């Protein structure tokens, strides 16, 4: 039985919480469960509208999907959300330029299937250490991939928040997909950059590896990010496929 815990926090510096999460351990449409993190961007109110609207649209589309393959179900839902978000931005000048990251996951038969746009992340943490499965769609990550910067420098780079892909940014959206096997003891962490920019992978691994309930681990992650500066909103979803 897959169990999860999710939470968002405004952080220490922001006036609005533009992060939005969805977490359901029971079936959603043809999927056995569904977990989403979205981190909105845009002017006053536009970012929080973008993340909430996108997540709600994706959930609705997945519930009503006639597709049978997981990635087709999720991919089509994200593309519909992109189209509708673009239409909303055209209707209301205050929403112009808004967008959101999104990372979506579902777990079945000890396998996690993931879709990603932007720089919100999915990690797997267990006996093999901490592994970042998603790849950030960001300017700084492109520099890392080309060998122009190391990971530690990237985490503190002034341009680290410039993303190269987002839902709502263009008329079409390119989605990355990943499939990973889960071993007994593995914990899946989904988060916005308000967590990953404030904590190193080693700090995240240390907390998630503790023998504590998911709720306590999530709160410790949020508290640690805030203690390190809390410069952005923080979103956390923790998933235990084996239901400890």
PDB file of N, CA and C in Angstrom, residues 113-168:
ATOM      1  N   UNK A 113       6.430   6.199 -12.199  1.00  0.00           N
ATOM      2  CA  UNK A 113       6.452   6.836 -13.516  1.00  0.00           C
ATOM      3  C   UNK A 113       6.266   8.330 -13.316  1.00  0.00           C
ATOM      4  N   UNK A 114       7.119   9.096 -13.987  1.00  0.00           N
ATOM      5  CA  UNK A 114       7.299  10.514 -13.673  1.00  0.00           C
ATOM      6  C   UNK A 114       7.210  11.351 -14.943  1.00  0.00           C
ATOM      7  N   UNK A 115       6.562  12.508 -14.827  1.00  0.00           N
ATOM      8  CA  UNK A 115       6.570  13.510 -15.893  1.00  0.00           C
ATOM      9  C   UNK A 115       7.047  14.824 -15.297  1.00  0.00           C
ATOM     10  N   UNK A 116       7.820  15.585 -16.072  1.00  0.00           N
ATOM     11  CA  UNK A 116       8.429  16.795 -15.514  1.00  0.00           C
ATOM     12  C   UNK A 116       8.545  17.908 -16.548  1.00  0.00           C
ATOM     13  N   UNK A 117       8.205  19.124 -16.100  1.00  0.00           N
ATOM     14  CA  UNK A 117       8.447  20.357 -16.861  1.00  0.00           C
ATOM     15  C   UNK A 117       8.954  21.392 -15.871  1.00  0.00           C
ATOM     16  N   UNK A 118      10.144  21.941 -16.093  1.00  0.00           N
ATOM     17  CA  UNK A 118      10.672  22.969 -15.204  1.00  0.00           C
ATOM     18  C   UNK A 118      11.722  22.440 -14.245  1.00  0.00           C
ATOM     19  N   UNK A 119      11.843  23.095 -13.083  1.00  0.00           N
ATOM     20  CA  UNK A 119      12.928  22.727 -12.168  1.00  0.00           C
ATOM     21  C   UNK A 119      12.446  22.213 -10.810  1.00  0.00           C
ATOM     22  N   UNK A 120      11.156  21.894 -10.673  1.00  0.00           N
ATOM     23  CA  UNK A 120      10.747  21.120  -9.496  1.00  0.00           C
ATOM     24  C   UNK A 120      11.263  19.701  -9.699  1.00  0.00           C
ATOM     25  N   UNK A 121      11.542  19.009  -8.613  1.00  0.00           N
ATOM     26  CA  UNK A 121      12.332  17.773  -8.723  1.00  0.00           C
ATOM     27  C   UNK A 121      11.644  16.549  -8.125  1.00  0.00           C
ATOM     28  N   UNK A 122      12.100  15.389  -8.569  1.00  0.00           N
ATOM     29  CA  UNK A 122      11.778  14.119  -7.924  1.00  0.00           C
ATOM     30  C   UNK A 122      13.082  13.395  -7.637  1.00  0.00           C
ATOM     31  N   UNK A 123      13.223  12.998  -6.368  1.00  0.00           N
ATOM     32  CA  UNK A 123      14.367  12.216  -5.909  1.00  0.00           C
ATOM     33  C   UNK A 123      13.890  10.844  -5.440  1.00  0.00           C
ATOM     34  N   UNK A 124      14.784   9.858  -5.499  1.00  0.00           N
ATOM     35  CA  UNK A 124      14.582   8.585  -4.806  1.00  0.00           C
ATOM     36  C   UNK A 124      15.707   8.456  -3.783  1.00  0.00           C
ATOM     37  N   UNK A 125      15.311   8.168  -2.534  1.00  0.00           N
ATOM     38  CA  UNK A 125      16.271   8.104  -1.434  1.00  0.00           C
ATOM     39  C   UNK A 125      16.137   6.747  -0.755  1.00  0.00           C
ATOM     40  N   UNK A 126      17.257   6.006  -0.653  1.00  0.00           N
ATOM     41  CA  UNK A 126      17.220   4.676  -0.048  1.00  0.00           C
ATOM     42  C   UNK A 126      18.615   4.126   0.143  1.00  0.00           C
ATOM     43  N   UNK A 127      18.729   2.807   0.044  1.00  0.00           N
ATOM     44  CA  UNK A 127      20.026   2.143   0.247  1.00  0.00           C
ATOM     45  C   UNK A 127      21.081   2.621  -0.738  1.00  0.00           C
ATOM     46  N   UNK A 128      20.658   3.031  -1.921  1.00  0.00           N
ATOM     47  CA  UNK A 128      21.598   3.507  -2.947  1.00  0.00           C
ATOM     48  C   UNK A 128      21.925   4.984  -2.791  1.00  0.00           C
ATOM     49  N   UNK A 129      21.541   5.586  -1.650  1.00  0.00           N
ATOM     50  CA  UNK A 129      21.790   7.010  -1.440  1.00  0.00           C
ATOM     51  C   UNK A 129      20.654   7.844  -1.999  1.00  0.00           C
ATOM     52  N   UNK A 130      20.966   9.067  -2.372  1.00  0.00           N
ATOM     53  CA  UNK A 130      19.967   9.975  -2.939  1.00  0.00           C
ATOM     54  C   UNK A 130      20.235  10.141  -4.430  1.00  0.00           C
ATOM     55  N   UNK A 131      19.177   9.984  -5.219  1.00  0.00           N
ATOM     56  CA  UNK A 131      19.306  10.123  -6.682  1.00  0.00           C
ATOM     57  C   UNK A 131      18.254  11.109  -7.181  1.00  0.00           C
ATOM     58  N   UNK A 132      18.708  12.132  -7.864  1.00  0.00           N
ATOM     59  CA  UNK A 132      17.767  13.042  -8.524  1.00  0.00           C
ATOM     60  C   UNK A 132      17.391  12.425  -9.866  1.00  0.00           C
ATOM     61  N   UNK A 133      16.116  12.105 -10.036  1.00  0.00           N
ATOM     62  CA  UNK A 133      15.660  11.443 -11.258  1.00  0.00           C
ATOM     63  C   UNK A 133      15.336  12.462 -12.343  1.00  0.00           C
ATOM     64  N   UNK A 134      14.602  13.496 -12.000  1.00  0.00           N
ATOM     65  CA  UNK A 134      14.261  14.521 -12.985  1.00  0.00           C
ATOM     66  C   UNK A 134      15.479  15.372 -13.305  1.00  0.00           C
ATOM     67  N   UNK A 135      15.448  15.996 -14.471  1.00  0.00           N
ATOM     68  CA  UNK A 135      16.495  16.938 -14.883  1.00  0.00           C
ATOM     69  C   UNK A 135      15.881  18.331 -14.927  1.00  0.00           C
ATOM     70  N   UNK A 136      16.530  19.276 -14.256  1.00  0.00           N
ATOM     71  CA  UNK A 136      16.013  20.645 -14.245  1.00  0.00           C
ATOM     72  C   UNK A 136      16.034  21.242 -15.651  1.00  0.00           C
ATOM     73  N   UNK A 137      14.956  21.889 -16.022  1.00  0.00           N
ATOM     74  CA  UNK A 137      14.927  22.659 -17.268  1.00  0.00           C
ATOM     75  C   UNK A 137      15.247  24.106 -16.900  1.00  0.00           C
ATOM     76  N   UNK A 138      16.538  24.353 -16.671  1.00  0.00           N
ATOM     77  CA  UNK A 138      16.978  25.681 -16.244  1.00  0.00           C
ATOM     78  C   UNK A 138      18.259  26.062 -16.960  1.00  0.00           C
ATOM     79  N   UNK A 139      18.496  27.377 -17.014  1.00  0.00           N
ATOM     80  CA  UNK A 139      19.701  27.898 -17.664  1.00  0.00           C
ATOM     81  C   UNK A 139      20.959  27.348 -17.007  1.00  0.00           C
ATOM     82  N   UNK A 140      20.957  27.334 -15.672  1.00  0.00           N
ATOM     83  CA  UNK A 140      22.133  26.883 -14.929  1.00  0.00           C
ATOM     84  C   UNK A 140      22.367  25.382 -15.147  1.00  0.00           C
ATOM     85  N   UNK A 141      21.286  24.597 -15.177  1.00  0.00           N
ATOM     86  CA  UNK A 141      21.442  23.155 -15.400  1.00  0.00           C
ATOM     87  C   UNK A 141      22.008  22.869 -16.782  1.00  0.00           C
ATOM     88  N   UNK A 142      21.615  23.682 -17.769  1.00  0.00           N
ATOM     89  CA  UNK A 142      22.196  23.536 -19.116  1.00  0.00           C
ATOM     90  C   UNK A 142      23.710  23.750 -19.049  1.00  0.00           C
ATOM     91  N   UNK A 143      24.142  24.715 -18.244  1.00  0.00           N
ATOM     92  CA  UNK A 143      25.575  24.993 -18.091  1.00  0.00           C
ATOM     93  C   UNK A 143      26.286  23.826 -17.399  1.00  0.00           C
ATOM     94  N   UNK A 144      25.620  23.222 -16.420  1.00  0.00           N
ATOM     95  CA  UNK A 144      26.189  22.048 -15.737  1.00  0.00           C
ATOM     96  C   UNK A 144      26.352  20.899 -16.722  1.00  0.00           C
ATOM     97  N   UNK A 145      25.302  20.676 -17.522  1.00  0.00           N
ATOM     98  CA  UNK A 145      25.334  19.555 -18.475  1.00  0.00           C
ATOM     99  C   UNK A 145      26.424  19.727 -19.523  1.00  0.00           C
ATOM    100  N   UNK A 146      26.716  20.985 -19.862  1.00  0.00           N
ATOM    101  CA  UNK A 146      27.756  21.246 -20.861  1.00  0.00           C
ATOM    102  C   UNK A 146      29.149  21.302 -20.244  1.00  0.00           C
ATOM    103  N   UNK A 147      29.213  21.089 -18.910  1.00  0.00           N
ATOM    104  CA  UNK A 147      30.507  21.052 -18.241  1.00  0.00           C
ATOM    105  C   UNK A 147      31.050  22.396 -17.832  1.00  0.00           C
ATOM    106  N   UNK A 148      30.221  23.446 -17.947  1.00  0.00           N
ATOM    107  CA  UNK A 148      30.696  24.788 -17.615  1.00  0.00           C
ATOM    108  C   UNK A 148      30.567  25.159 -16.154  1.00  0.00           C
ATOM    109  N   UNK A 149      29.954  24.262 -15.352  1.00  0.00           N
ATOM    110  CA  UNK A 149      29.729  24.584 -13.942  1.00  0.00           C
ATOM    111  C   UNK A 149      29.506  23.293 -13.162  1.00  0.00           C
ATOM    112  N   UNK A 150      29.972  23.262 -11.896  1.00  0.00           N
ATOM    113  CA  UNK A 150      29.692  22.079 -11.085  1.00  0.00           C
ATOM    114  C   UNK A 150      28.390  22.267 -10.304  1.00  0.00           C
ATOM    115  N   UNK A 151      27.908  21.177  -9.711  1.00  0.00           N
ATOM    116  CA  UNK A 151      26.594  21.173  -9.049  1.00  0.00           C
ATOM    117  C   UNK A 151      26.524  22.168  -7.891  1.00  0.00           C
ATOM    118  N   UNK A 152      27.598  22.258  -7.113  1.00  0.00           N
ATOM    119  CA  UNK A 152      27.585  23.140  -5.942  1.00  0.00           C
ATOM    120  C   UNK A 152      27.534  24.604  -6.365  1.00  0.00           C
ATOM    121  N   UNK A 153      28.315  24.939  -7.385  1.00  0.00           N
ATOM    122  CA  UNK A 153      28.279  26.314  -7.903  1.00  0.00           C
ATOM    123  C   UNK A 153      26.898  26.625  -8.470  1.00  0.00           C
ATOM    124  N   UNK A 154      26.275  25.631  -9.112  1.00  0.00           N
ATOM    125  CA  UNK A 154      24.948  25.820  -9.704  1.00  0.00           C
ATOM    126  C   UNK A 154      23.907  26.132  -8.635  1.00  0.00           C
ATOM    127  N   UNK A 155      24.020  25.480  -7.472  1.00  0.00           N
ATOM    128  CA  UNK A 155      23.024  25.659  -6.407  1.00  0.00           C
ATOM    129  C   UNK A 155      23.024  27.089  -5.875  1.00  0.00           C
ATOM    130  N   UNK A 156      24.180  27.765  -5.983  1.00  0.00           N
ATOM    131  CA  UNK A 156      24.299  29.128  -5.450  1.00  0.00           C
ATOM    132  C   UNK A 156      24.392  30.195  -6.536  1.00  0.00           C
ATOM    133  N   UNK A 157      24.159  29.800  -7.791  1.00  0.00           N
ATOM    134  CA  UNK A 157      24.319  30.736  -8.899  1.00  0.00           C
ATOM    135  C   UNK A 157      23.181  31.762  -8.908  1.00  0.00           C
ATOM    136  N   UNK A 158      23.481  33.039  -9.174  1.00  0.00           N
ATOM    137  CA  UNK A 158      22.426  34.065  -9.156  1.00  0.00           C
ATOM    138  C   UNK A 158      21.330  33.858 -10.204  1.00  0.00           C
ATOM    139  N   UNK A 159      21.636  33.131 -11.283  1.00  0.00           N
ATOM    140  CA  UNK A 159      20.640  32.896 -12.340  1.00  0.00           C
ATOM    141  C   UNK A 159      19.943  31.547 -12.217  1.00  0.00           C
ATOM    142  N   UNK A 160      20.045  30.911 -11.040  1.00  0.00           N
ATOM    143  CA  UNK A 160      19.530  29.541 -10.929  1.00  0.00           C
ATOM    144  C   UNK A 160      18.007  29.449 -11.088  1.00  0.00           C
ATOM    145  N   UNK A 161      17.307  30.575 -10.931  1.00  0.00           N
ATOM    146  CA  UNK A 161      15.849  30.543 -11.037  1.00  0.00           C
ATOM    147  C   UNK A 161      15.331  30.782 -12.454  1.00  0.00           C
ATOM    148  N   UNK A 162      16.246  30.978 -13.399  1.00  0.00           N
ATOM    149  CA  UNK A 162      15.812  31.159 -14.794  1.00  0.00           C
ATOM    150  C   UNK A 162      15.559  29.784 -15.409  1.00  0.00           C
ATOM    151  N   UNK A 163      14.273  29.491 -15.669  1.00  0.00           N
ATOM    152  CA  UNK A 163      13.958  28.172 -16.213  1.00  0.00           C
ATOM    153  C   UNK A 163      13.714  28.250 -17.719  1.00  0.00           C
ATOM    154  N   UNK A 164      14.002  27.142 -18.380  1.00  0.00           N
ATOM    155  CA  UNK A 164      13.918  27.105 -19.847  1.00  0.00           C
ATOM    156  C   UNK A 164      12.638  26.432 -20.349  1.00  0.00           C
ATOM    157  N   UNK A 165      11.889  25.816 -19.443  1.00  0.00           N
ATOM    158  CA  UNK A 165      10.597  25.219 -19.807  1.00  0.00           C
ATOM    159  C   UNK A 165       9.607  25.436 -18.671  1.00  0.00           C
ATOM    160  N   UNK A 166       8.368  25.744 -19.024  1.00  0.00           N
ATOM    161  CA  UNK A 166       7.312  25.867 -18.021  1.00  0.00           C
ATOM    162  C   UNK A 166       5.964  25.648 -18.686  1.00  0.00           C
ATOM    163  N   UNK A 167       5.008  25.159 -17.926  1.00  0.00           N
ATOM    164  CA  UNK A 167       3.635  25.084 -18.402  1.00  0.00           C
ATOM    165  C   UNK A 167       3.112  26.516 -18.506  1.00  0.00           C
ATOM    166  N   UNK A 168       2.579  26.874 -19.660  1.00  0.00           N
ATOM    167  CA  UNK A 168       2.048  28.217 -19.874  1.00  0.00           C
ATOM    168  C   UNK A 168       3.007  29.179 -20.544  1.00  0.00           C
TER     169      UNK A 168
END
